[in-house]
Short mmCIF file of C-alpha atoms in Angstrom, two decimals:
data_model
loop_
_atom_site.label_atom_id
_atom_site.label_comp_id
_atom_site.label_asym_id
_atom_site.label_seq_id
_atom_site.Cartn_x
_atom_site.Cartn_y
_atom_site.Cartn_z
CA MET A 1 46.50 1.37 41.31
CA ASN A 2 44.98 4.36 43.03
CA ILE A 3 46.34 6.68 40.40
CA LEU A 4 44.62 4.75 37.64
CA GLN A 5 41.36 4.70 39.59
CA PHE A 6 41.45 8.47 40.10
CA ALA A 7 42.34 9.00 36.48
CA VAL A 8 39.37 7.00 35.24
CA SER A 9 36.88 8.68 37.57
CA GLY A 10 38.31 12.07 36.68
CA LEU A 11 37.99 11.48 32.97
CA LEU A 12 34.44 10.25 33.32
CA ILE A 13 33.40 13.29 35.37
CA GLY A 14 35.21 15.57 32.95
CA GLY A 15 33.01 14.43 30.08
CA VAL A 16 29.96 16.21 31.44
CA TYR A 17 32.00 19.38 32.08
CA ALA A 18 33.06 19.21 28.46
CA LEU A 19 29.43 19.09 27.34
CA ILE A 20 28.51 22.26 29.26
CA ALA A 21 31.70 23.87 27.97
CA LEU A 22 30.66 23.01 24.41
CA GLY A 23 27.49 25.06 24.91
CA ILE A 24 29.50 28.06 26.07
CA VAL A 25 32.02 27.69 23.24
CA LEU A 26 29.30 27.46 20.58
CA VAL A 27 27.66 30.66 21.75
CA PHE A 28 30.96 32.46 22.12
CA LYS A 29 32.19 31.43 18.70
CA ALA A 30 29.02 32.41 16.88
CA THR A 31 27.94 35.52 18.73
CA GLY A 32 31.01 36.66 20.66
CA VAL A 33 29.09 36.56 23.93
CA PHE A 34 30.34 34.70 26.98
CA ASN A 35 27.29 33.06 28.49
CA PHE A 36 27.52 33.25 32.27
CA ALA A 37 24.10 31.69 32.54
CA ALA A 38 25.20 28.31 31.13
CA GLY A 39 25.11 26.64 34.55
CA HIS A 40 21.70 28.11 35.27
CA ILE A 41 20.25 26.96 31.97
CA MET A 42 21.68 23.55 32.76
CA ALA A 43 20.02 23.45 36.17
CA LEU A 44 16.77 24.72 34.67
CA GLY A 45 16.91 21.89 32.15
CA ALA A 46 17.30 19.37 34.95
CA PHE A 47 14.35 20.90 36.81
CA LEU A 48 12.29 20.81 33.63
CA ALA A 49 13.05 17.11 33.28
CA TYR A 50 12.00 16.59 36.91
CA LEU A 51 8.83 18.57 36.31
CA LEU A 52 7.92 16.44 33.31
CA MET A 53 8.95 13.03 34.64
CA VAL A 54 7.80 13.30 38.24
CA GLN A 55 5.36 16.17 38.59
CA VAL A 56 3.56 15.69 35.26
CA GLY A 57 4.35 12.02 34.95
CA VAL A 58 5.27 11.58 31.30
CA PRO A 59 7.43 8.56 30.37
CA ILE A 60 11.11 9.10 31.15
CA TRP A 61 12.44 9.23 27.59
CA ALA A 62 9.63 11.50 26.43
CA GLY A 63 10.39 13.72 29.40
CA ILE A 64 14.02 14.02 28.32
CA VAL A 65 13.10 14.85 24.74
CA ILE A 66 10.48 17.43 25.75
CA ALA A 67 12.81 19.02 28.31
CA VAL A 68 15.53 19.37 25.66
CA LEU A 69 13.10 20.88 23.16
CA VAL A 70 11.67 23.31 25.70
CA ALA A 71 15.20 24.33 26.67
CA ALA A 72 16.03 24.93 23.01
CA LEU A 73 12.97 27.15 22.79
CA ILE A 74 14.10 29.05 25.88
CA GLY A 75 17.49 29.48 24.23
CA ILE A 76 15.84 31.00 21.17
CA LEU A 77 13.75 33.31 23.36
CA VAL A 78 16.82 34.48 25.27
CA GLU A 79 18.56 35.29 22.02
CA ARG A 80 15.52 36.96 20.51
CA LEU A 81 14.43 39.00 23.51
CA ALA A 82 17.68 39.94 25.18
CA LEU A 83 20.80 39.44 23.12
CA ARG A 84 19.72 40.35 19.61
CA ARG A 85 18.93 43.85 20.83
CA LEU A 86 22.49 44.13 22.05
CA ILE A 87 24.14 43.30 18.72
CA GLY A 88 26.53 46.10 17.93
CA GLN A 89 26.59 47.31 21.53
CA ALA A 90 29.59 47.00 23.83
CA HIS A 91 30.51 43.41 24.70
CA MET A 92 30.07 44.27 28.35
CA SER A 93 26.33 44.86 27.93
CA ALA A 94 25.77 41.41 26.48
CA LEU A 95 27.89 39.93 29.27
CA MET A 96 25.81 41.70 31.89
CA ALA A 97 22.65 40.50 30.17
CA THR A 98 23.74 36.88 30.59
CA LEU A 99 24.55 37.56 34.26
CA ALA A 100 21.12 39.07 34.71
CA LEU A 101 19.64 36.02 33.02
CA ALA A 102 21.58 33.78 35.42
CA TYR A 103 20.12 35.47 38.49
CA PHE A 104 16.66 35.62 36.96
CA LEU A 105 16.71 31.87 36.32
CA GLN A 106 18.07 31.18 39.79
CA GLY A 107 15.23 33.19 41.32
CA LEU A 108 12.71 31.44 39.13
CA MET A 109 13.93 27.98 40.08
CA LEU A 110 13.98 28.91 43.76
CA ALA A 111 10.41 30.18 43.51
CA VAL A 112 9.06 27.13 41.73
CA TRP A 113 11.01 24.20 43.14
CA GLU A 114 12.43 25.70 46.37
CA SER A 115 15.79 24.67 47.75
CA LYS A 116 15.20 20.95 47.89
CA VAL A 117 17.22 18.13 46.40
CA LEU A 118 14.86 16.35 44.02
CA THR A 119 15.55 12.87 42.69
CA LEU A 120 15.17 12.03 39.03
CA PRO A 121 13.93 8.54 38.21
CA LYS A 122 16.88 6.39 37.20
CA PHE A 123 16.97 5.72 33.50
CA LEU A 124 20.61 4.75 33.10
CA PRO A 125 22.22 1.63 34.59
CA THR A 126 23.44 2.16 38.16
CA GLY A 127 25.86 0.25 40.29
CA SER A 128 29.40 -0.27 39.17
CA VAL A 129 31.43 -2.30 36.78
CA THR A 130 34.46 -3.89 38.38
CA THR A 131 37.24 -5.02 36.10
CA GLY A 132 40.26 -4.49 38.27
CA LEU A 133 39.12 -0.89 38.51
CA VAL A 134 35.82 0.22 39.95
CA ILE A 135 33.93 2.08 37.27
CA ASP A 136 30.76 3.77 38.42
CA ALA A 137 28.10 3.03 35.82
CA GLU A 138 26.42 6.33 36.63
CA LEU A 139 29.58 8.06 35.47
CA LEU A 140 30.32 5.73 32.57
CA TRP A 141 27.03 6.05 30.70
CA PRO A 142 26.85 9.84 30.75
CA PHE A 143 30.42 9.85 29.49
CA VAL A 144 29.50 7.58 26.58
CA ILE A 145 26.51 9.80 25.74
CA VAL A 146 28.70 12.90 25.86
CA MET A 147 31.25 11.39 23.52
CA ILE A 148 28.53 10.39 21.04
CA LEU A 149 27.20 13.95 21.13
CA PHE A 150 30.67 15.35 20.52
CA GLY A 151 31.11 13.03 17.56
CA ALA A 152 27.77 14.11 16.14
CA PHE A 153 28.72 17.75 16.49
CA ALA A 154 32.08 17.22 14.84
CA ILE A 155 30.35 15.68 11.83
CA PHE A 156 27.68 18.40 11.82
CA PHE A 157 30.27 21.18 11.69
CA ALA A 158 32.61 19.51 9.22
CA ARG A 159 30.11 18.08 6.76
CA THR A 160 26.86 20.02 6.68
CA LYS A 161 26.07 23.29 4.98
CA VAL A 162 24.52 24.80 8.10
CA GLY A 163 27.61 23.76 10.05
CA LEU A 164 29.83 25.53 7.54
CA GLY A 165 27.56 28.57 7.75
CA MET A 166 27.91 28.56 11.53
CA ARG A 167 31.69 28.37 11.34
CA ALA A 168 31.73 31.19 8.81
CA THR A 169 29.43 33.31 10.95
CA ALA A 170 31.68 32.67 13.93
CA GLU A 171 34.51 34.32 12.07
CA ASP A 172 32.99 37.37 10.44
CA HIS A 173 29.35 38.41 10.75
CA GLN A 174 29.33 40.94 7.94
CA LEU A 175 31.16 38.71 5.51
CA ALA A 176 28.77 35.87 6.36
CA GLN A 177 25.85 38.15 5.52
CA LEU A 178 27.46 39.02 2.23
CA LYS A 179 27.64 35.31 1.41
CA GLY A 180 23.89 35.09 1.91
CA ILE A 181 23.99 33.46 5.34
CA ASN A 182 21.12 34.47 7.58
CA VAL A 183 23.14 35.51 10.60
CA LYS A 184 20.11 36.01 12.85
CA PHE A 185 19.02 32.45 12.14
CA VAL A 186 22.51 31.20 12.98
CA PHE A 187 22.43 33.08 16.29
CA ALA A 188 19.05 31.62 17.20
CA LEU A 189 20.17 28.13 16.20
CA THR A 190 23.34 28.47 18.26
CA TRP A 191 21.45 29.45 21.40
CA ALA A 192 18.96 26.65 20.85
CA LEU A 193 21.75 24.09 20.49
CA ALA A 194 23.66 25.45 23.48
CA ALA A 195 20.57 25.37 25.69
CA ALA A 196 19.73 21.86 24.51
CA LEU A 197 23.27 20.66 25.28
CA SER A 198 23.20 22.29 28.70
CA THR A 199 19.92 20.56 29.44
CA ILE A 200 21.33 17.17 28.51
CA ALA A 201 24.29 17.88 30.77
CA GLY A 202 21.90 18.96 33.53
CA ILE A 203 19.87 15.77 33.24
CA LEU A 204 23.01 13.61 33.25
CA LEU A 205 24.33 15.37 36.36
CA GLY A 206 20.91 15.38 38.01
CA HIS A 207 20.62 11.66 37.40
CA ARG A 208 23.61 11.04 39.64
CA LEU A 209 23.57 13.97 42.08
CA GLY A 210 19.87 14.85 42.25
CA VAL A 211 18.34 18.05 40.99
CA SER A 212 18.90 21.13 43.14
CA ILE A 213 19.86 24.77 42.89
CA PRO A 214 23.56 24.14 43.69
CA LEU A 215 23.84 22.50 40.25
CA VAL A 216 24.37 26.02 38.94
CA PHE A 217 27.80 26.10 40.55
CA VAL A 218 28.95 23.45 38.12
CA GLY A 219 28.47 26.24 35.58
CA PHE A 220 31.20 28.22 37.30
CA LYS A 221 33.46 25.21 37.35
CA VAL A 222 33.09 25.14 33.58
CA ILE A 223 34.65 28.59 33.24
CA PRO A 224 38.17 27.17 33.78
CA VAL A 225 37.25 24.33 31.39
CA VAL A 226 36.38 26.78 28.65
CA LEU A 227 39.33 29.08 29.21
CA LEU A 228 41.75 26.18 29.51
CA GLY A 229 40.72 24.65 26.22
CA GLY A 230 40.39 27.97 24.46
CA LEU A 231 37.17 29.97 24.23
CA ASN A 232 36.70 29.34 20.55
CA SER A 233 37.77 25.73 20.27
CA ILE A 234 35.42 22.76 20.30
CA ALA A 235 38.30 20.30 20.69
CA GLY A 236 39.46 22.55 23.53
CA ALA A 237 36.13 22.05 25.29
CA ILE A 238 36.71 18.27 25.41
CA VAL A 239 40.33 18.49 26.48
CA GLY A 240 39.61 21.26 28.98
CA GLY A 241 36.74 19.25 30.43
CA LEU A 242 38.84 16.12 30.80
CA ILE A 243 41.76 18.04 32.34
CA VAL A 244 39.53 19.72 34.91
CA GLY A 245 37.90 16.38 35.71
CA LEU A 246 41.33 14.78 36.19
CA VAL A 247 42.70 17.61 38.30
CA GLU A 248 39.68 17.53 40.56
CA SER A 249 39.79 13.80 40.94
CA PHE A 250 43.52 13.68 41.71
CA VAL A 251 43.47 16.55 44.16
CA ALA A 252 40.41 15.14 45.91
CA GLY A 253 42.05 11.72 46.05
CA PHE A 254 45.48 12.75 47.27
CA PHE A 255 44.66 15.89 49.25
CA ASN A 256 41.14 16.86 50.16
CA ALA A 257 37.80 17.85 48.69
CA TRP A 258 38.13 21.48 49.69
CA LEU A 259 41.31 21.90 47.67
CA ALA A 260 39.76 19.96 44.78
CA SER A 261 37.16 22.63 44.21
CA ILE A 262 39.74 25.37 43.71
CA ALA A 263 42.41 23.28 41.97
CA PRO A 264 40.98 23.79 38.45
CA PHE A 265 41.23 27.55 38.92
CA ILE A 266 44.87 27.28 40.00
CA VAL A 267 45.65 25.25 36.88
CA LEU A 268 43.74 27.82 34.89
CA LEU A 269 45.85 30.68 36.23
CA ILE A 270 49.03 28.83 35.31
CA VAL A 271 47.80 28.10 31.77
CA MET A 272 46.73 31.71 31.32
CA LEU A 273 50.26 32.82 32.17
CA ILE A 274 51.83 30.51 29.61
CA ARG A 275 49.20 30.43 26.87
CA PRO A 276 46.59 33.16 27.22
CA GLU A 277 44.46 31.95 24.30
CA GLY A 278 44.00 28.55 25.96
CA ILE A 279 45.42 25.23 24.86
CA PHE A 280 43.52 25.02 21.58
CA GLY A 281 42.42 28.62 21.21
CA GLN A 282 42.66 30.15 17.77
CA LYS A 283 45.54 32.48 17.50
CA ARG A 284 44.81 35.37 15.24
CA ILE A 285 46.35 34.53 11.89
CA GLU A 286 48.60 37.36 10.92
CA ARG A 287 50.76 37.16 7.88
CA VAL A 288 53.85 39.27 8.09
CA MET B 1 19.93 46.16 -14.53
CA LEU B 2 21.14 47.93 -11.38
CA ARG B 3 19.95 51.45 -10.83
CA LEU B 4 20.78 53.76 -7.96
CA ASP B 5 18.61 56.83 -7.84
CA ASN B 6 19.63 59.75 -5.66
CA ILE B 7 20.90 57.58 -2.83
CA GLU B 8 21.66 59.35 0.41
CA VAL B 9 23.43 57.49 3.23
CA LYS B 10 23.96 58.63 6.78
CA TYR B 11 26.02 56.96 9.46
CA SER B 12 24.79 57.25 13.06
CA ASN B 13 22.11 59.67 11.82
CA VAL B 14 24.61 62.50 11.56
CA ILE B 15 27.42 61.76 9.17
CA LEU B 16 26.21 62.32 5.64
CA VAL B 17 28.39 60.12 3.44
CA LEU B 18 26.50 59.84 0.16
CA LYS B 19 24.76 62.99 -0.98
CA GLY B 20 22.54 61.81 -3.76
CA VAL B 21 24.40 59.23 -5.82
CA SER B 22 22.81 57.99 -9.03
CA LEU B 23 24.36 55.39 -11.25
CA LYS B 24 23.44 52.58 -13.58
CA VAL B 25 24.96 49.23 -14.44
CA GLU B 26 23.79 47.79 -17.74
CA PRO B 27 23.60 44.00 -18.27
CA ARG B 28 26.95 42.39 -19.13
CA SER B 29 28.88 45.62 -18.74
CA ILE B 30 31.79 46.56 -16.52
CA VAL B 31 31.26 49.83 -14.69
CA ALA B 32 34.08 51.47 -12.79
CA LEU B 33 33.37 53.59 -9.74
CA LEU B 34 36.42 55.75 -9.15
CA GLY B 35 37.46 58.14 -6.47
CA SER B 36 39.95 58.75 -3.71
CA ASN B 37 39.84 57.69 -0.08
CA GLY B 38 36.69 58.68 1.77
CA ALA B 39 34.79 59.51 -1.39
CA GLY B 40 32.05 57.03 -0.47
CA LYS B 41 32.85 54.20 -2.87
CA SER B 42 32.68 51.39 -0.35
CA THR B 43 29.62 52.93 1.25
CA THR B 44 27.90 52.83 -2.12
CA LEU B 45 28.64 49.11 -2.41
CA LYS B 46 27.45 48.44 1.14
CA ALA B 47 24.25 50.32 0.37
CA ILE B 48 23.70 48.03 -2.60
CA SER B 49 24.38 44.80 -0.71
CA GLY B 50 22.35 45.87 2.31
CA VAL B 51 24.94 45.58 5.07
CA LEU B 52 24.93 49.20 6.20
CA SER B 53 22.84 48.52 9.28
CA MET B 54 25.67 46.57 10.91
CA GLU B 55 27.76 49.73 10.83
CA LEU B 56 24.92 51.96 12.04
CA GLY B 57 24.48 53.30 8.54
CA GLN B 58 21.16 53.92 6.86
CA ILE B 59 19.84 54.81 3.43
CA THR B 60 17.87 57.96 4.20
CA ASP B 61 16.76 58.87 0.71
CA GLY B 62 16.59 57.54 -2.81
CA THR B 63 15.98 54.10 -4.25
CA ILE B 64 18.02 51.14 -5.45
CA GLU B 65 16.46 48.91 -8.08
CA PHE B 66 17.75 45.63 -9.42
CA ASN B 67 15.96 44.29 -12.48
CA ASP B 68 13.13 46.71 -11.68
CA VAL B 69 12.70 45.43 -8.12
CA ARG B 70 13.44 47.72 -5.20
CA ILE B 71 16.16 46.24 -3.05
CA ASP B 72 17.04 49.05 -0.65
CA ARG B 73 14.86 47.57 2.10
CA GLN B 74 15.86 43.95 1.53
CA SER B 75 18.03 41.87 3.86
CA PRO B 76 21.58 41.07 2.73
CA GLU B 77 20.79 37.38 2.20
CA GLU B 78 17.80 38.23 0.00
CA ILE B 79 20.00 40.48 -2.10
CA VAL B 80 22.56 37.71 -2.54
CA LYS B 81 19.77 35.36 -3.60
CA MET B 82 18.66 37.90 -6.21
CA GLY B 83 22.10 37.69 -7.78
CA ILE B 84 24.19 40.55 -6.39
CA VAL B 85 27.40 39.44 -4.74
CA GLN B 86 29.91 41.77 -3.18
CA VAL B 87 33.62 41.10 -2.80
CA VAL B 88 34.73 43.15 0.14
CA GLU B 89 37.76 45.35 0.22
CA GLY B 90 41.01 44.16 1.76
CA ARG B 91 40.63 40.50 0.64
CA ARG B 92 38.46 39.76 3.64
CA LEU B 93 37.85 36.03 3.86
CA PHE B 94 37.22 33.40 6.50
CA ARG B 95 40.81 33.02 7.60
CA HIS B 96 40.37 29.88 9.67
CA LEU B 97 38.48 27.97 6.99
CA ILE B 98 40.36 26.08 4.33
CA VAL B 99 40.37 27.30 0.75
CA GLU B 100 37.72 24.91 -0.50
CA GLU B 101 35.43 25.76 2.41
CA ASN B 102 35.75 29.43 1.57
CA LEU B 103 34.61 28.58 -1.94
CA LYS B 104 31.75 26.41 -0.69
CA VAL B 105 30.52 29.18 1.59
CA GLY B 106 30.24 31.28 -1.54
CA ALA B 107 27.62 28.86 -2.85
CA TYR B 108 25.61 29.04 0.39
CA THR B 109 22.51 30.41 -1.29
CA SER B 110 22.42 27.88 -4.12
CA ARG B 111 19.90 25.14 -3.46
CA ASP B 112 21.30 22.77 -6.02
CA GLY B 113 23.88 20.75 -4.12
CA GLY B 114 24.79 18.69 -7.20
CA ARG B 115 26.16 21.74 -8.95
CA MET B 116 28.85 22.27 -6.31
CA GLY B 117 31.45 20.05 -7.97
CA ARG B 118 31.04 21.64 -11.38
CA ASP B 119 31.15 25.13 -9.90
CA LEU B 120 34.34 24.33 -8.04
CA ASP B 121 35.88 23.16 -11.32
CA THR B 122 34.83 26.41 -13.00
CA VAL B 123 36.54 28.42 -10.28
CA TYR B 124 39.66 26.26 -10.52
CA SER B 125 39.71 26.82 -14.27
CA TYR B 126 39.88 30.58 -13.73
CA PHE B 127 42.34 30.26 -10.85
CA PRO B 128 44.42 27.09 -11.37
CA GLN B 129 46.64 27.94 -8.38
CA LEU B 130 43.73 27.56 -6.01
CA LYS B 131 43.32 23.91 -6.87
CA ASN B 132 46.70 23.04 -5.43
CA LEU B 133 45.96 25.07 -2.33
CA LYS B 134 42.46 23.76 -1.73
CA SER B 135 43.05 22.24 1.69
CA ARG B 136 45.27 25.06 2.92
CA ILE B 137 44.09 27.37 5.73
CA SER B 138 43.00 30.48 3.87
CA GLY B 139 44.61 32.92 6.27
CA PHE B 140 48.05 31.73 5.24
CA LEU B 141 47.68 32.36 1.50
CA SER B 142 49.58 35.19 -0.14
CA GLY B 143 47.83 38.42 -0.99
CA GLY B 144 47.37 37.55 -4.64
CA GLU B 145 46.05 34.07 -3.83
CA GLN B 146 43.63 35.54 -1.31
CA GLN B 147 42.33 37.99 -3.90
CA MET B 148 41.78 35.10 -6.28
CA LEU B 149 40.02 33.16 -3.53
CA VAL B 150 37.58 35.94 -2.68
CA ILE B 151 36.68 36.46 -6.33
CA GLY B 152 36.35 32.69 -6.77
CA SER B 153 34.10 32.49 -3.73
CA ALA B 154 31.87 35.21 -5.19
CA LEU B 155 31.76 33.33 -8.48
CA MET B 156 30.36 30.27 -6.69
CA ALA B 157 27.08 32.13 -6.14
CA HIS B 158 26.52 32.53 -9.89
CA PRO B 159 25.96 36.25 -9.53
CA SER B 160 24.44 38.29 -12.31
CA LEU B 161 26.17 41.32 -10.79
CA MET B 162 29.50 41.16 -9.02
CA CYS B 163 30.60 44.19 -7.00
CA LEU B 164 34.35 44.27 -6.53
CA ASP B 165 35.79 46.58 -3.90
CA GLU B 166 39.38 47.52 -4.75
CA PRO B 167 40.72 44.20 -5.98
CA SER B 168 44.06 45.87 -6.75
CA LEU B 169 44.68 47.01 -3.17
CA GLY B 170 48.19 46.16 -2.08
CA LEU B 171 49.04 43.90 -5.01
CA ALA B 172 52.09 43.99 -7.26
CA PRO B 173 51.44 45.53 -10.71
CA HIS B 174 51.71 42.24 -12.59
CA LEU B 175 49.22 40.64 -10.19
CA VAL B 176 46.85 43.56 -10.68
CA ARG B 177 47.07 42.94 -14.41
CA GLU B 178 46.40 39.22 -13.93
CA ILE B 179 43.39 39.79 -11.65
CA PHE B 180 41.89 42.40 -13.97
CA ASP B 181 42.30 40.12 -16.97
CA ILE B 182 40.43 37.39 -15.12
CA VAL B 183 37.70 39.85 -14.12
CA LYS B 184 37.30 40.72 -17.77
CA ARG B 185 37.14 37.03 -18.68
CA ILE B 186 34.49 36.38 -16.05
CA ASN B 187 32.52 39.29 -17.48
CA LEU B 188 32.68 37.84 -20.96
CA GLU B 189 32.40 34.11 -20.30
CA GLU B 190 30.00 34.02 -17.35
CA LYS B 191 28.06 37.05 -18.65
CA THR B 192 28.38 38.64 -15.22
CA SER B 193 27.98 42.40 -14.94
CA ILE B 194 30.66 43.99 -12.84
CA LEU B 195 30.67 47.07 -10.67
CA LEU B 196 34.32 47.78 -10.01
CA VAL B 197 35.33 50.16 -7.25
CA GLU B 198 38.91 51.28 -7.70
CA GLN B 199 41.55 53.82 -6.84
CA ASN B 200 43.77 52.39 -9.52
CA VAL B 201 42.04 54.45 -12.17
CA ARG B 202 44.21 53.44 -15.09
CA ALA B 203 43.79 49.71 -14.53
CA ALA B 204 40.07 50.06 -13.90
CA LEU B 205 39.38 52.13 -17.01
CA SER B 206 41.38 49.69 -19.12
CA ILE B 207 38.72 46.99 -18.68
CA ALA B 208 35.61 49.08 -17.95
CA ASP B 209 32.92 50.13 -20.40
CA TYR B 210 31.68 53.07 -18.38
CA GLY B 211 32.98 55.02 -15.42
CA TYR B 212 31.75 57.24 -12.62
CA VAL B 213 33.94 59.51 -10.52
CA LEU B 214 32.79 59.89 -6.95
CA GLU B 215 34.02 62.69 -4.76
CA ASN B 216 32.79 63.74 -1.33
CA GLY B 217 29.71 61.60 -1.74
CA ARG B 218 28.70 62.99 -5.11
CA ILE B 219 29.14 61.77 -8.67
CA VAL B 220 31.18 64.55 -10.22
CA LEU B 221 31.91 63.03 -13.59
CA ASP B 222 30.76 60.11 -15.66
CA GLY B 223 31.18 58.83 -19.17
CA ALA B 224 32.36 56.02 -21.36
CA ALA B 225 35.67 54.62 -20.16
CA SER B 226 37.50 55.66 -23.31
CA LYS B 227 36.24 59.23 -22.88
CA LEU B 228 37.27 59.35 -19.24
CA GLU B 229 40.78 58.23 -20.10
CA GLU B 230 41.08 61.31 -22.29
CA ASN B 231 39.60 63.70 -19.74
CA GLU B 232 42.03 66.43 -18.66
CA ASP B 233 40.93 66.40 -15.03
CA ILE B 234 41.22 62.64 -14.77
CA LYS B 235 44.68 62.83 -16.28
CA GLU B 236 45.80 65.48 -13.89
CA PHE B 237 44.21 64.31 -10.66
CA TYR B 238 44.31 60.56 -11.08
CA PHE B 239 47.11 59.83 -13.54
CA GLY B 240 49.32 62.65 -12.26
CA LEU B 241 50.07 63.89 -15.76
CA SER B 242 50.17 67.50 -16.88
CA ASP B 243 48.85 68.97 -20.15
CA LEU B 244 51.84 67.70 -22.03
CA GLY B 245 51.07 64.12 -21.17
CA GLN B 246 54.24 63.82 -19.21
CA ARG B 247 54.79 63.07 -15.60
CA LYS B 248 54.57 66.26 -13.64
CA SER B 249 57.80 67.73 -12.44
CA TYR B 250 57.42 68.63 -8.83
CA ARG B 251 59.79 71.57 -9.29
CA GLU B 252 57.02 73.41 -11.03
CA VAL B 253 54.32 72.63 -8.51
CA LYS B 254 53.15 75.88 -6.98
CA HIS B 255 52.10 76.28 -3.40
CA TYR B 256 48.50 76.24 -4.42
CA ARG B 257 46.85 73.60 -6.50
CA ARG B 258 44.75 74.22 -9.48
CA ARG B 259 41.09 74.08 -8.53
CA LYS B 260 39.32 71.03 -9.71
CA ARG B 261 36.81 72.20 -12.26
CA TRP B 262 34.72 69.17 -13.06
CA LEU B 263 32.98 69.56 -16.36
CA SER B 264 29.73 67.78 -15.60
#
């Protein structure tokens, strides 16, 4: 009974991890940059939503939409101002740029909203559904939203021209250019999408946990999610997210909360030993 | 149609790769650009398609005109839209995409979505094998199939000029023959001009109308393909034949080589 309960909670929590991981995977696939600032962009998105809904006082749903759009704009700015200049430079410089961005955003949030826990107005059903198991509605609804988003993305990448262009760009920038794909546009679009996704994740987390600076640490928890699933795999982001959610939930349930926070990293180390490219990572295709 | 005038290309501002290359491609013709490794053939193609900047290269002098419009400052995607499509050396394709997706990516610049189906059929009529492989992951195709796929993908853009970079590289002789025959057919049936970069001089000249020989970043010889095939220097340095028209016996090779004395 307990096992099933932990499994369900774990899966539901894992959904939001998967969403943040999707943002990181998108950026990595398209631009080859690992975005360390994903957690910070997520927290910033949550703060933006708070700013709009509570401090400015726009209707809740409008607040969400505006926050997502503003975040997308921030994503484009980050790409345009910082990362585009680093195209062709060593990977390390782009990596450091995202770290710098992370600390910049953290400082900014601390300056504007201080280290308080702010409460978002509830816009999703709360309470819990009990059908043998106790399912927390505040976990269930975000999970449903995440799955819908994943479905939409799967269709976008498989069926649309821009999606195909993004997949092509992810593989070979120069070849994509030679096919007439505007690679700079794809980069900007990728960052916009990633920032928008992170913001949605931030709002969903903030809805349950409140909006505060420590949200950024969820970003670090997503690193094992991404590496577990495979840095360049969208399916991997889902599976990685769900696995990390499960591991956390089980360890917290059977052992203690302290161990739960490091358990994903232990699993990660084991997976890295067995399958360095992650569970769904693309192996380089080499014909012999 | 395409006109390169005194093009000079530098990499990283120091390495001078092309030292004033001029060449012309007339409408509906096949022009071969010949030369050995490091002569600057691929660099010439990259200069035309505008992707030098990604490799820290730059056109420092000269002009490139396509249908009387300067294109040497245009972005790669603009150049594709104008009708110049390059097939890169080494059968480079999107390995993780399936065959049909690789073809569809080729039509990225075309705005007419309804034409896609017909264009795919055209490609499959040139390369019937690809039809059976259309949902295969491209990275797992054989070398010959991959070469067909990259040419097919270029065809999807309806180019008026197709630049082919060493389509014969690493293929068996009968496959080279097959690919070159199809290139010739595309030239005739689709009325596509072709700029063919090759080290396989004999195969290239067999389908080309005109040829240029590039060496150390300079055009050292040019002429009608039939003339070039008869040229003594071409015979000696690229066909490996001596005056007698026979394969050279290495017993008679001296310690020094005859100086190349290009006639142009």
